[in-house]
Coordinates of C-alpha atoms in Angstrom, one line a residue:
Chain A
M392 CA -9.0 -12.4 -11.1
K393 CA -5.2 -12.5 -12.2
P394 CA -4.9 -8.7 -11.3
F395 CA -7.0 -9.2 -7.9
I396 CA -4.6 -12.0 -6.7
A397 CA -1.5 -9.9 -7.7
F398 CA -2.7 -7.1 -5.9
T399 CA -3.4 -8.9 -3.0
K400 CA -0.3 -10.7 -2.6
K401 CA 1.6 -7.1 -3.0
E402 CA -0.5 -6.4 0.1
M403 CA 0.6 -9.2 1.9
L404 CA 4.0 -8.7 0.8
E405 CA 3.7 -5.1 2.1
Y406 CA 2.5 -6.7 5.5
S407 CA 5.4 -9.0 5.8
R408 CA 8.4 -6.3 4.8
S409 CA 6.9 -3.9 7.0
Y410 CA 6.8 -6.7 9.8
K411 CA 3.2 -6.1 10.3
I412 CA 2.2 -9.9 10.1
F413 CA 5.1 -10.5 13.0
I414 CA 3.5 -7.9 15.0
F415 CA 0.3 -9.3 14.4
L416 CA 0.8 -12.8 15.1
I417 CA 3.2 -12.4 18.2
L418 CA 0.6 -10.0 19.9
F419 CA -2.2 -12.2 19.1
A420 CA -0.3 -15.1 20.1
I421 CA 0.6 -13.3 23.7
L422 CA -2.8 -12.4 24.2
G423 CA -3.7 -15.8 23.7
M424 CA -1.3 -17.5 26.2
L425 CA -2.0 -14.6 28.8
S426 CA -5.6 -15.4 29.1
P427 CA -5.6 -18.9 30.5
L428 CA -2.4 -17.9 32.4
S429 CA -3.6 -14.8 34.0
A430 CA -6.7 -16.6 35.3
V431 CA -4.7 -19.5 36.6
F432 CA -2.4 -17.0 38.3
M433 CA -4.8 -14.3 39.6
D434 CA -4.5 -15.8 42.9
D435 CA -1.0 -15.9 43.6
I436 CA -0.8 -12.2 41.7
L437 CA -3.5 -10.7 44.1
E438 CA -2.0 -12.1 47.4
N439 CA 1.4 -10.7 46.4
F440 CA 0.0 -7.5 45.9
M441 CA -1.8 -7.4 49.3
P442 CA -0.7 -6.0 52.3
K443 CA 0.0 -8.4 55.0
G444 CA -2.7 -9.5 57.3
V445 CA -5.4 -9.0 54.6
K446 CA -7.2 -12.0 53.6
I447 CA -9.4 -12.2 50.5
E448 CA -11.4 -15.1 49.6
I449 CA -11.1 -15.9 46.1
T450 CA -13.0 -19.2 44.6
D451 CA -10.6 -21.2 42.6
P452 CA -10.5 -20.4 39.1
T453 CA -12.1 -21.9 36.5
N454 CA -12.2 -22.3 32.7
L455 CA -14.9 -19.5 32.3
D456 CA -12.4 -16.9 34.2
S457 CA -9.9 -18.1 31.2
W458 CA -12.4 -17.1 28.6
M459 CA -13.4 -14.1 30.3
Q460 CA -10.0 -13.0 30.0
F461 CA -9.9 -13.9 26.5
F462 CA -13.0 -11.9 25.4
K463 CA -11.8 -9.1 27.6
N464 CA -8.2 -9.1 25.7
G465 CA -9.5 -9.4 22.5
T466 CA -11.9 -6.7 22.5
Q467 CA -9.9 -4.0 24.0
T468 CA -6.5 -5.0 23.2
G469 CA -6.7 -7.2 20.2
L470 CA -9.1 -5.0 18.1
M471 CA -7.5 -2.0 19.2
I472 CA -3.8 -3.2 18.0
M473 CA -5.7 -4.2 14.7
V474 CA -7.6 -0.8 13.8
I475 CA -4.5 1.0 14.6
L476 CA -2.4 -1.4 12.5
F477 CA -4.5 -1.4 9.5
S478 CA -5.2 2.6 10.1
G479 CA -2.7 3.7 7.1
M480 CA -4.0 1.1 4.6
M481 CA -4.9 3.8 2.1
A482 CA -2.9 6.9 3.4
K483 CA 0.6 6.1 2.3
E484 CA -0.7 4.8 -1.5
Y485 CA -2.6 8.2 -1.6
E486 CA 0.2 10.2 -0.1
K487 CA 3.1 8.8 -2.4
S488 CA 0.6 8.5 -5.5
T489 CA 1.9 4.9 -5.9
L490 CA -1.5 3.8 -7.1
I491 CA -1.5 6.1 -10.4
N492 CA 1.1 3.6 -11.9
M493 CA -1.1 0.7 -11.3
V494 CA -4.4 2.2 -12.4
T495 CA -2.8 3.6 -15.5
K496 CA -1.4 0.3 -16.2
G497 CA -5.4 -1.0 -16.1
L498 CA -5.8 -2.4 -12.5
S499 CA -9.5 -1.4 -11.8
R500 CA -10.3 0.8 -8.7
K501 CA -12.5 -2.0 -7.5
T502 CA -9.8 -4.3 -7.6
V503 CA -7.5 -2.2 -5.3
V504 CA -10.5 -1.7 -2.7
L505 CA -11.1 -5.5 -2.7
S506 CA -7.6 -6.5 -2.5
K507 CA -7.3 -4.2 0.4
F508 CA -10.0 -5.7 2.4
T509 CA -9.2 -9.3 1.6
A510 CA -5.7 -8.9 2.9
A511 CA -6.6 -7.2 5.9
L512 CA -9.4 -10.1 6.4
I513 CA -6.7 -12.8 5.8
L514 CA -4.2 -11.0 8.5
W515 CA -7.2 -10.5 11.1
T516 CA -8.5 -14.0 10.3
V517 CA -5.0 -15.9 11.0
S518 CA -4.0 -14.0 14.0
Y519 CA -7.7 -13.9 15.7
W520 CA -8.0 -17.9 15.2
L521 CA -4.4 -18.3 16.4
C522 CA -5.0 -16.7 19.3
F523 CA -8.0 -18.5 20.1
L524 CA -6.3 -21.9 19.5
I525 CA -3.9 -21.1 22.1
T526 CA -6.4 -20.1 24.4
L527 CA -8.2 -23.1 23.8
A528 CA -5.2 -25.2 24.0
Y529 CA -4.1 -23.7 27.5
T530 CA -7.5 -23.7 29.1
K531 CA -8.1 -27.4 28.1
Y532 CA -5.0 -28.1 29.8
Y533 CA -5.2 -26.1 32.9
F534 CA -8.9 -27.0 33.2
P535 CA -9.9 -30.1 31.7
D536 CA -13.0 -30.7 33.3
G537 CA -14.5 -27.2 32.4
K538 CA -17.8 -26.9 30.4
T539 CA -18.6 -24.1 28.0
A540 CA -21.8 -23.6 26.0
N541 CA -21.7 -22.2 22.3
L542 CA -18.3 -21.4 22.7
G543 CA -18.0 -21.4 18.9
L544 CA -20.8 -18.9 18.6
A545 CA -19.3 -16.5 21.2
V546 CA -15.9 -16.6 19.6
F547 CA -17.3 -16.4 15.8
S548 CA -19.1 -13.2 16.8
L549 CA -16.3 -11.6 18.3
Y550 CA -14.4 -12.3 14.8
V551 CA -17.4 -10.9 13.0
F552 CA -17.4 -7.6 14.8
G553 CA -13.6 -7.6 13.7
I554 CA -14.4 -7.9 10.0
M555 CA -17.2 -5.1 10.7
L556 CA -14.3 -2.6 12.2
I557 CA -12.2 -3.5 9.2
A558 CA -14.7 -2.8 6.7
V559 CA -15.7 0.7 8.3
L560 CA -12.0 1.5 8.7
L561 CA -11.6 0.6 5.2
L562 CA -14.3 3.2 4.3
G563 CA -12.7 6.0 6.3
A564 CA -9.1 4.9 4.5
V565 CA -10.7 5.7 1.2
T566 CA -12.5 8.4 2.0
F567 CA -9.9 10.5 4.0
K568 CA -6.9 9.8 2.6
N569 CA -4.6 10.1 5.9
V570 CA -4.3 7.9 9.2
Y571 CA -6.6 10.0 11.1
G572 CA -9.7 10.1 9.3
P573 CA -10.0 6.2 9.5
L574 CA -9.2 6.0 13.2
L575 CA -11.8 8.7 14.0
L576 CA -14.6 7.3 12.0
T577 CA -13.9 3.7 13.4
G578 CA -13.7 5.2 16.8
G579 CA -16.9 7.5 15.9
F580 CA -18.8 4.4 14.8
T581 CA -17.9 2.3 18.1
L582 CA -19.5 5.3 20.1
I583 CA -22.7 5.5 18.4
L584 CA -23.2 1.4 18.9
F585 CA -22.5 2.3 22.8
L586 CA -24.9 5.1 22.6
V587 CA -27.5 3.0 20.9
N588 CA -26.9 0.3 23.4
I589 CA -28.6 3.0 26.0
F590 CA -32.0 2.1 24.1
P591 CA -33.0 -1.7 25.4
K592 CA -34.8 -2.3 22.1
A593 CA -32.6 -1.4 19.7
A594 CA -29.7 -3.8 21.8
E595 CA -30.9 -6.9 20.2
W596 CA -30.0 -5.2 16.7
N597 CA -27.0 -3.7 17.7
P598 CA -23.6 -5.1 16.7
L599 CA -21.9 -4.4 19.9
Q600 CA -23.6 -7.3 21.4
L601 CA -21.1 -9.6 19.2
A602 CA -18.2 -8.2 21.2
N603 CA -19.7 -7.5 24.5
S604 CA -22.0 -10.6 25.4
N605 CA -19.6 -13.3 24.6
M606 CA -19.4 -14.3 28.3
R607 CA -23.1 -14.6 28.2
V608 CA -22.9 -16.9 25.2
V609 CA -20.3 -19.2 26.8
Q610 CA -22.5 -19.2 30.1
G611 CA -25.4 -20.2 27.9
I612 CA -27.7 -17.4 28.8
L613 CA -27.5 -16.4 24.9
K614 CA -28.2 -18.1 22.2
L615 CA -27.8 -17.8 18.4
S616 CA -31.3 -16.9 17.8
D617 CA -30.5 -13.8 20.6
L618 CA -27.5 -12.9 18.1
K619 CA -28.9 -13.1 14.8
Y620 CA -29.9 -9.7 14.2
S621 CA -26.7 -8.3 15.7
L622 CA -25.0 -10.6 13.0
L623 CA -27.5 -9.5 10.4
T624 CA -26.5 -5.8 11.1
A625 CA -23.0 -6.4 11.2
A626 CA -23.2 -7.9 7.5
I627 CA -25.4 -5.0 6.3
V628 CA -22.7 -2.5 8.0
V629 CA -19.9 -4.6 6.2
A630 CA -21.6 -4.6 2.8
V631 CA -22.6 -1.3 3.0
S632 CA -19.1 0.0 3.5
L633 CA -17.7 -2.1 1.1
V634 CA -20.1 -0.7 -1.5
S635 CA -19.6 2.9 -0.4
S636 CA -15.7 2.5 -0.5
L637 CA -16.2 1.2 -3.9
K638 CA -18.3 3.9 -5.0
I639 CA -16.3 6.7 -3.4
F640 CA -12.7 5.3 -4.5
D641 CA -14.1 5.8 -8.0
R642 CA -14.3 9.2 -7.9
K643 CA -11.4 10.2 -5.6
G644 CA -8.2 11.9 -7.4
L645 CA -5.4 9.6 -7.0
Chain B
M693 CA -0.4 7.3 -39.0
D694 CA -1.2 9.5 -35.9
I695 CA -0.5 7.9 -32.4
L696 CA -2.0 10.6 -30.3
T697 CA -4.6 13.1 -32.0
I698 CA -5.8 15.8 -29.6
S699 CA -8.7 18.2 -30.9
G700 CA -10.3 21.0 -29.2
L701 CA -9.6 20.0 -25.6
S702 CA -10.1 22.6 -23.0
K703 CA -9.9 22.0 -19.0
Q704 CA -11.0 24.2 -16.3
F705 CA -9.9 24.4 -12.8
G706 CA -12.1 26.5 -10.8
Q707 CA -11.9 29.8 -12.4
Q708 CA -8.6 29.0 -14.0
Q709 CA -9.0 27.8 -17.6
V710 CA -5.8 25.4 -17.9
L711 CA -6.3 24.5 -21.5
K712 CA -8.0 26.2 -24.4
D713 CA -9.1 24.4 -27.4
L714 CA -5.8 22.6 -27.6
S715 CA -5.5 20.4 -30.8
F716 CA -2.1 18.6 -31.7
H717 CA -1.2 15.4 -33.2
V718 CA 1.9 13.0 -32.7
P719 CA 2.7 10.8 -35.6
E720 CA 4.3 7.2 -35.3
G721 CA 8.0 6.9 -34.7
S722 CA 8.5 10.4 -33.5
I723 CA 10.1 11.7 -30.2
Y724 CA 7.7 14.8 -29.6
G725 CA 8.9 17.4 -27.5
F726 CA 6.0 18.9 -25.5
I727 CA 7.6 22.0 -24.3
G728 CA 6.0 24.8 -22.0
K729 CA 6.5 26.9 -19.1
N730 CA 6.0 25.6 -15.6
G731 CA 2.3 25.6 -15.0
S732 CA 1.5 25.9 -18.9
G733 CA -1.1 22.7 -18.8
K734 CA 1.6 20.0 -19.8
T735 CA 0.9 17.7 -17.0
T736 CA -2.6 18.4 -17.1
T737 CA -2.7 17.6 -20.8
M738 CA -1.2 14.5 -20.3
K739 CA -3.2 13.2 -17.3
I740 CA -6.1 13.8 -19.4
V741 CA -4.9 11.4 -22.3
L742 CA -4.4 9.0 -19.6
G743 CA -7.9 9.2 -18.3
L744 CA -6.6 10.0 -14.9
L745 CA -8.3 13.8 -15.5
K746 CA -11.6 14.5 -17.5
G747 CA -11.5 17.1 -20.1
D748 CA -14.3 19.7 -20.1
S749 CA -14.7 19.5 -23.7
G750 CA -12.8 18.0 -27.0
S751 CA -11.7 14.7 -27.9
I752 CA -8.7 12.8 -27.9
E753 CA -7.6 9.4 -29.8
V754 CA -5.0 7.2 -29.1
C755 CA -4.3 4.7 -31.9
G756 CA -7.5 5.6 -33.7
E757 CA -9.4 4.7 -30.3
K758 CA -11.4 7.6 -28.0
V759 CA -10.3 8.2 -24.8
K760 CA -12.9 7.7 -22.1
Y761 CA -12.3 9.1 -18.5
G762 CA -12.3 6.6 -15.7
H763 CA -12.4 3.2 -18.1
S764 CA -9.6 3.9 -20.3
K765 CA -8.9 0.9 -22.5
T766 CA -6.5 3.3 -24.6
N767 CA -4.1 2.7 -21.6
R768 CA -3.1 -0.6 -22.9
Y769 CA -1.2 1.1 -26.0
I770 CA 0.3 3.7 -23.4
G771 CA 3.6 3.4 -21.2
Y772 CA 3.6 6.4 -18.9
L773 CA 6.3 7.8 -16.8
P774 CA 5.2 10.2 -14.1
D775 CA 7.4 13.0 -13.5
V776 CA 8.4 11.7 -9.9
P777 CA 7.6 8.1 -10.3
E778 CA 7.1 6.5 -6.8
F779 CA 7.1 3.0 -6.6
Y780 CA 6.6 0.4 -3.3
N781 CA 9.6 0.9 -1.4
Y782 CA 9.9 -2.5 -0.1
M783 CA 10.2 -4.2 -3.3
T784 CA 13.0 -4.9 -5.5
S785 CA 12.7 -3.5 -9.2
R786 CA 12.1 -7.3 -10.5
E787 CA 9.3 -7.9 -7.9
Y788 CA 7.7 -4.4 -9.2
L789 CA 7.7 -5.4 -13.0
K790 CA 6.2 -8.8 -12.1
L791 CA 3.7 -7.1 -10.3
C792 CA 3.0 -4.6 -13.3
G793 CA 3.1 -7.6 -15.7
E794 CA 0.6 -9.3 -13.6
I795 CA -1.7 -6.5 -13.4
T796 CA -1.5 -5.8 -17.4
G797 CA -2.2 -9.6 -18.1
I798 CA 1.2 -10.4 -19.9
P799 CA 1.8 -14.0 -19.6
T800 CA 3.6 -15.1 -16.3
G801 CA 6.3 -17.0 -18.7
K802 CA 7.0 -13.6 -20.7
I803 CA 7.1 -11.0 -17.5
N804 CA 10.4 -12.6 -16.5
G805 CA 12.1 -12.5 -20.1
K806 CA 10.7 -9.0 -20.5
S807 CA 11.9 -7.7 -17.2
D808 CA 15.5 -8.7 -17.7
E809 CA 15.5 -7.2 -21.2
L810 CA 14.1 -3.9 -19.7
L811 CA 16.4 -3.8 -16.8
S812 CA 19.4 -4.3 -18.7
L813 CA 18.3 -1.5 -21.1
V814 CA 17.9 0.7 -18.3
G815 CA 21.1 -0.3 -16.6
L816 CA 19.8 -2.0 -13.3
S817 CA 20.0 -5.3 -13.9
N818 CA 22.5 -6.2 -11.5
I819 CA 21.1 -4.2 -8.5
N820 CA 19.2 -6.2 -6.0
K821 CA 18.6 -3.8 -3.5
R822 CA 15.2 -2.8 -2.5
I823 CA 13.6 0.4 -4.2
G824 CA 13.5 2.5 -1.1
A825 CA 17.4 2.7 -1.6
Y826 CA 17.3 4.0 -4.9
S827 CA 18.6 7.2 -6.0
R828 CA 16.2 9.7 -8.2
G829 CA 18.0 8.5 -11.4
M830 CA 17.6 5.1 -10.7
K831 CA 13.9 5.7 -10.0
Q832 CA 13.5 7.5 -13.1
R833 CA 15.0 4.4 -15.1
L834 CA 12.9 2.1 -13.4
G835 CA 10.1 4.3 -14.2
I836 CA 11.1 4.0 -17.8
A837 CA 11.3 0.0 -17.6
Q838 CA 8.0 -0.3 -16.2
A839 CA 6.5 2.1 -18.6
L840 CA 7.8 0.0 -21.4
L841 CA 6.8 -3.3 -20.0
N842 CA 3.5 -3.6 -21.8
E843 CA 5.4 -2.9 -25.2
P844 CA 3.4 0.4 -25.6
K845 CA 2.8 1.9 -29.1
L846 CA 3.3 5.7 -27.1
L847 CA 5.4 6.3 -24.3
I848 CA 4.2 9.5 -22.1
C849 CA 7.1 10.9 -20.1
D850 CA 6.2 13.8 -18.2
E851 CA 9.4 16.0 -17.4
P852 CA 11.7 12.7 -16.9
T853 CA 15.0 14.9 -16.9
S854 CA 13.8 17.9 -14.6
A855 CA 15.0 16.5 -11.4
L856 CA 18.1 14.8 -12.4
D857 CA 21.7 15.5 -12.3
P858 CA 23.5 16.0 -15.9
L859 CA 24.7 12.5 -15.9
G860 CA 21.3 10.9 -15.0
R861 CA 19.6 13.2 -17.4
K862 CA 22.1 12.1 -20.2
E863 CA 21.2 8.3 -19.3
I864 CA 17.7 9.0 -19.7
L865 CA 18.0 10.7 -22.8
D866 CA 20.2 8.2 -24.4
I867 CA 17.6 5.4 -23.1
L868 CA 15.1 7.5 -24.9
Q869 CA 17.2 7.6 -28.0
Q870 CA 17.2 3.8 -27.9
V871 CA 13.6 3.1 -27.3
K872 CA 12.7 5.4 -30.5
E873 CA 13.1 2.0 -32.7
Q874 CA 9.9 0.3 -30.6
T875 CA 7.8 3.0 -29.6
T876 CA 6.3 6.8 -30.3
V877 CA 7.8 8.8 -27.4
I878 CA 6.3 12.3 -26.2
F879 CA 7.8 13.9 -23.6
S880 CA 7.1 17.1 -21.7
T881 CA 9.7 19.5 -20.6
H882 CA 11.1 23.0 -20.2
V883 CA 14.9 22.3 -20.7
L884 CA 15.1 23.1 -24.2
S885 CA 18.7 21.4 -24.5
D886 CA 17.1 18.2 -23.9
V887 CA 14.8 18.5 -26.5
E888 CA 17.4 19.6 -29.3
A889 CA 19.2 16.7 -28.4
I890 CA 16.4 13.9 -29.0
C891 CA 13.3 15.3 -30.4
D892 CA 12.4 15.3 -34.3
R893 CA 8.9 17.3 -33.5
I894 CA 8.1 19.9 -30.9
G895 CA 4.7 21.5 -29.7
I896 CA 5.2 24.6 -27.7
L897 CA 2.3 25.2 -25.3
D898 CA 1.6 28.7 -23.8
N899 CA -1.5 29.7 -22.1
G900 CA -3.4 26.5 -22.5
T901 CA -2.8 26.3 -26.5
I902 CA -0.1 25.4 -28.8
K903 CA 1.6 28.4 -30.1
L904 CA 3.9 26.5 -32.5
A905 CA 4.4 22.8 -33.4
G906 CA 5.6 20.9 -36.4
D907 CA 9.1 19.2 -37.2
L908 CA 12.3 20.8 -35.4
K909 CA 14.2 21.0 -38.5
E910 CA 11.5 22.6 -40.4
I911 CA 10.8 24.9 -37.5
K912 CA 14.4 25.9 -37.1
L913 CA 14.4 26.9 -40.7
R914 CA 11.4 28.8 -40.9
H915 CA 12.3 30.8 -38.0
H916 CA 15.9 31.1 -39.5
Q917 CA 17.2 34.7 -38.9
N918 CA 20.9 35.2 -39.1
C919 CA 22.5 37.0 -36.6
L920 CA 26.0 38.3 -36.4
V921 CA 27.5 38.4 -33.0
I922 CA 30.3 40.6 -32.1
C923 CA 32.3 40.8 -28.8
L924 CA 34.4 43.5 -28.1
E925 CA 37.0 44.3 -25.3
S926 CA 35.8 48.0 -24.0
K927 CA 32.5 50.3 -23.9
E928 CA 34.8 52.8 -25.9
K929 CA 35.4 50.5 -28.8
V930 CA 31.8 49.3 -28.7
N931 CA 30.9 53.2 -28.9
A932 CA 33.5 53.7 -31.8
F933 CA 31.9 50.7 -33.6
V934 CA 28.5 51.4 -33.2
N935 CA 28.7 55.1 -34.5
S936 CA 30.8 54.3 -37.3
E937 CA 29.0 55.6 -40.3
R938 CA 28.3 52.2 -42.0
I939 CA 27.0 50.4 -38.7
R940 CA 24.8 53.4 -37.9
S941 CA 23.1 52.7 -41.4
L942 CA 22.2 49.2 -39.7
R943 CA 21.1 50.9 -36.4
D944 CA 17.6 49.4 -36.4
S945 CA 18.8 45.7 -36.6
A946 CA 21.5 46.5 -34.1
D947 CA 21.2 45.3 -30.6
V948 CA 24.0 46.4 -27.9
Q949 CA 24.2 44.6 -24.7
G950 CA 27.2 45.5 -22.5
T951 CA 30.2 44.7 -25.1
T952 CA 28.1 42.6 -27.1
I953 CA 26.7 43.4 -30.4
K954 CA 24.0 41.1 -32.1
L955 CA 23.2 42.3 -35.8
K956 CA 20.2 40.7 -37.7
T957 CA 20.7 40.5 -41.3
E958 CA 19.2 39.1 -44.3
R959 CA 22.7 38.1 -46.2
P960 CA 25.1 37.5 -43.6
D961 CA 28.2 36.9 -45.7
E962 CA 27.9 40.3 -46.9
T963 CA 27.1 42.1 -43.7
M964 CA 30.0 39.9 -42.2
S965 CA 32.7 41.0 -44.8
M966 CA 31.2 44.9 -44.1
V967 CA 31.6 44.3 -40.4
M968 CA 35.4 43.0 -40.7
N969 CA 36.2 45.9 -43.1
V970 CA 34.7 48.5 -40.5
L971 CA 36.6 46.7 -37.8
V972 CA 40.0 46.9 -39.8
S973 CA 39.2 50.6 -40.4
L974 CA 38.9 51.2 -36.5
S975 CA 41.7 48.9 -35.8
I976 CA 39.4 47.0 -33.4
I977 CA 40.2 43.4 -32.9
P978 CA 37.0 41.7 -31.8
S979 CA 37.5 38.8 -28.7
K980 CA 34.6 37.1 -30.7
I981 CA 33.0 37.2 -34.4
E982 CA 30.4 34.6 -35.5
I983 CA 27.1 34.2 -37.6
A984 CA 25.0 32.7 -34.8
K985 CA 22.7 29.5 -35.6
P986 CA 19.4 30.1 -34.6
Q987 CA 18.8 28.5 -31.2
L988 CA 15.3 26.7 -30.0
Q989 CA 15.7 29.4 -26.9
D990 CA 15.1 32.1 -29.3
I991 CA 12.4 30.4 -31.2
F992 CA 10.9 29.6 -27.7
M993 CA 10.8 33.3 -26.4
E994 CA 9.6 34.6 -29.6
V995 CA 6.6 32.3 -29.4
V996 CA 6.0 32.7 -26.0
E997 CA 6.3 36.3 -25.7

């Protein structure tokens, strides 16, 4: 346990000294603020951009607009930032052979993989929920009467989708030894999820639901029972990715 | 007692046989020079000892325990300094040693004291900048400090001086000399002067096998072949000297290179006085004349060729 804590601490120190922690927190805080604000000011923004004399009718913004922005920003920008920032998690260690010293000192290879995953998970968790809390606070402030159904489930499912991407990214990072391999694997994996979605029967099991159906959850159209298979698939993907990463890393030259 | 015993080790990379039935042993308390040309298999041997590579056949024992690939428990006896050690550039040396200590399972209280001791041994105790700003020599010294952190019985250094300037090289050799009291050192190199400076035992590796191994002094004695070196000032004088009657009788053992003549001899004193007589009779004044001591380089060339 002590080596695991020591190596996870080392990972966090790396994220801190390479300013990744700050980049994460600042970007996710900005995303968190942007969602409710853009919902509130969308009217004014559109009006400014319209040619004179053109009138468009927009209904008053609601808290749902704010959450729509949150899930759009969260999935498109937030997940993208996360994947890019984490893509080099193994590449540098391989490239500079920094792990040789650790492993010859008795650090087990499993600990390396699990520490990498844990540190990334911590960073994702803190940034994501920070983003959510900021959006929640602003939304409550601007739209005090707004109602949502199953907000917790909607937010949680996007969080799980993020964890799944981290696990897939880690598998790529362990396997390909460079920065592009994990990016391509994660990109390819997401693409496959979109392709699977073409088949309506598979959609229920598709973890993509966790990232693209959040608004329908917030509006009360979908419930936990509709998402449970997607959550299960995501958990299986995480488990399989982690176990494969451990197995593959055991056989990798450092 | 032997700290390291390698017997019958073989390793093949694709078609290339890197190690062929390699066997040698390193007794406790020695500084063992593991000598070989580039690509002779030194690093491969060390990586197999550390369990980073798998040998095809043969066995290795460290402190009487067998080395197993992958889960090498024997590494707890070993400190390892790679040829170009790489650390986490964003850490300071103290932070790095702390990480190493925690991974090895050294009690937290002990890590700080040991770090201070080692950093002062390698001359880094007053340096607080991050490792990224270190010179190569400083990284090499930090490498020794981290390798000694768990008080290893065997310190393995892979070409520790090859990439350093003369000053850095001397610092490393001095440190290794000091460390000798506490641990057995094996270091691979192709720099023979480094070996002569600090090693007491050597093994010469060539084409994947040990060609010569043992106590350095004994080896030098065994391969002791006296040689007179005579340097003259011009080619004409060399010709006159070599063609003189008494030298001609030694023709087989004479080796002329430019204006330098080397004479191999069983009885150096007698030959020397004869040579001096010849020089006087020819009125030739040599610019240099000496009985040369055997050099490790000569032994190495002889063994490897």
